[in-house]
Amino acid sequence: MQESLLKIFPVCLPEIPPPFWEDFLLRQEIREINPEDLPRLLDAYVHESDSAGYLPDLARVELAVEHLSQSTRPSPGDLPEHLVNPTLELLEVEWASLLMRLDNHEVTPTRQQQRLLFWRHPHTGTAKHAIADEEELLALKIVVEELDPIQLASELQYPVGIFDKAIDRAVWRGLLLAPPSGLNRDTTGVPLPSDTLLRYRQADIFTLQWHITHTCDLHCRHCYDRSRRDDVDFKTGLTILDQMRQFCRDQHVGGQVSFSGGNPFMHPRFSDLYRAAHERNLTPAILGNPVSEAALDSILAIRPPVFYQVSLEGLQGHNDHIRGSGNFDAVLSFLDLLKKKKVYSMVMLTLTRANLDQVLPLAEVLRNRVDLFTYNRLAMVGEGASLLSPNADEYQAFVSDYLAARRDNPVMALKDSLLNIELEQMKPGIFGGCTGFGCGAAFNFVSLLPDGQVHACRKFPSPIGDINQQSLDKIYASEAAQTYRRGCTECDDCRLRPVCGGCLAVAYGFRLDPFKERDPGCFFDKSQV
């Protein structure tokens, strides 16, 4: 009997005192033990003998491990709502360190109430066990009891993001199964293998690039929009953030708010809006200019941004010609401050015909100063219409040089979707393009201006709605948004379409129809299609 039980209880069984077998079971007239009954029998025995009090709970732990070994990997499927992982077992015990005892017999359990979790992860299939923390128990309670996070937040006077974050973390841990993302591209007829299509068809994060003000301390020569617009007021801002949170919950995706401007720090209530985004479990990022250490600290006290992006347009002379005298040195000093504060830093360059030869030297200047350096090609709109974007031949030569230099400079990143034309022939191959899904205009991001106008992309006029008159979900589902998501029809037969589609803003800047005519910077050989 002990030999068959030993496979299930390899730690507990050798520690059971002989009287349990020789006397207790005999008096109970038990000849054979069902493994499911061992914890209960040990409860009775320990109660009589008052020795090795942790043994019943240790047996329960090993029995839960056995149950898990017999389980199969759960499949999330097409769930309509969050669901508790069907393999999950919650075990309440009176002794601590039982999980450690499984791996180290020298560990002595101590009397302390704990809740233990045993589950098989839905994505990896790995059997896992852990001590449950309060956040995980909260998430399970919300789902099991079908509680409304907004109502909970109101009743308990906590930010609703606390409850959203608990659920999201439980999904990440595999304790909960989540419905699939609602952000899906139509890839019908696109000539790529199905596994590649699937990877770039469904977005898990939705980004709101939020221009909360047009007030700026710079006047760049390539600025897309210098129009006068009133700052978003705080009350309206809270309503917008509530809409953003609800949209992301309804679509079952994470939410990011990239605060921009102008300079977002010049909005009188920027820190309050930043805090409000954080309190709604919306990950904040900053697209801005250098600011003082005190201004940066005021934001870090709330929470560090997932990244802080500043801009440079080349080496000092050219950059300061575009962005203003002293800007180059100010940006470099600010990057040092971001490093000191351990904030992930990004530098973005707007690529023009005039600065093609300055990108690689600038990358060397930034090598040990920034976490990520990349570029966007100029869209010749707004004040940028006075500058020139590189043509296809110039850009192809630049791409070759950029990718070669990138092998030795880890801060040089990939962003422009057209890079995939050359990357397809290299290892490890193609990447996700501009937003991780080729052109992500009105797909996994939208831009919101201070007056409520929503655009598919900030780099060119691409209005899809007004958030003061329509909800974000209706704007996203609108015919206008679908048109931008659909992109350029001339790219339809290209095998790189799911990770490219060119840049609609660049095409628009060349006075082309961005929905029909492909990006003029594209150097893909159509004969290879």
CSV table of C-alpha atoms in Angstrom, one decimal, residues 12 66 147 163 165 270 411 455 479 486 496 512:
chain,number,residue,atom,x,y,z
A,12,CYS,CA,5.0,13.3,3.1
A,66,GLU,CA,-0.6,15.1,-8.4
A,147,LEU,CA,-18.1,42.0,-9.6
A,163,PHE,CA,-8.8,46.2,-10.0
A,165,LYS,CA,-4.4,45.7,-13.0
A,270,PHE,CA,-0.4,67.7,-17.0
A,411,VAL,CA,20.8,51.6,-29.6
A,455,HIS,CA,-6.8,61.4,-36.4
A,479,GLU,CA,-16.1,53.9,-41.9
A,486,ARG,CA,-7.4,49.3,-45.0
A,496,LEU,CA,5.1,42.2,-46.9
A,512,LEU,CA,-0.5,61.1,-53.8
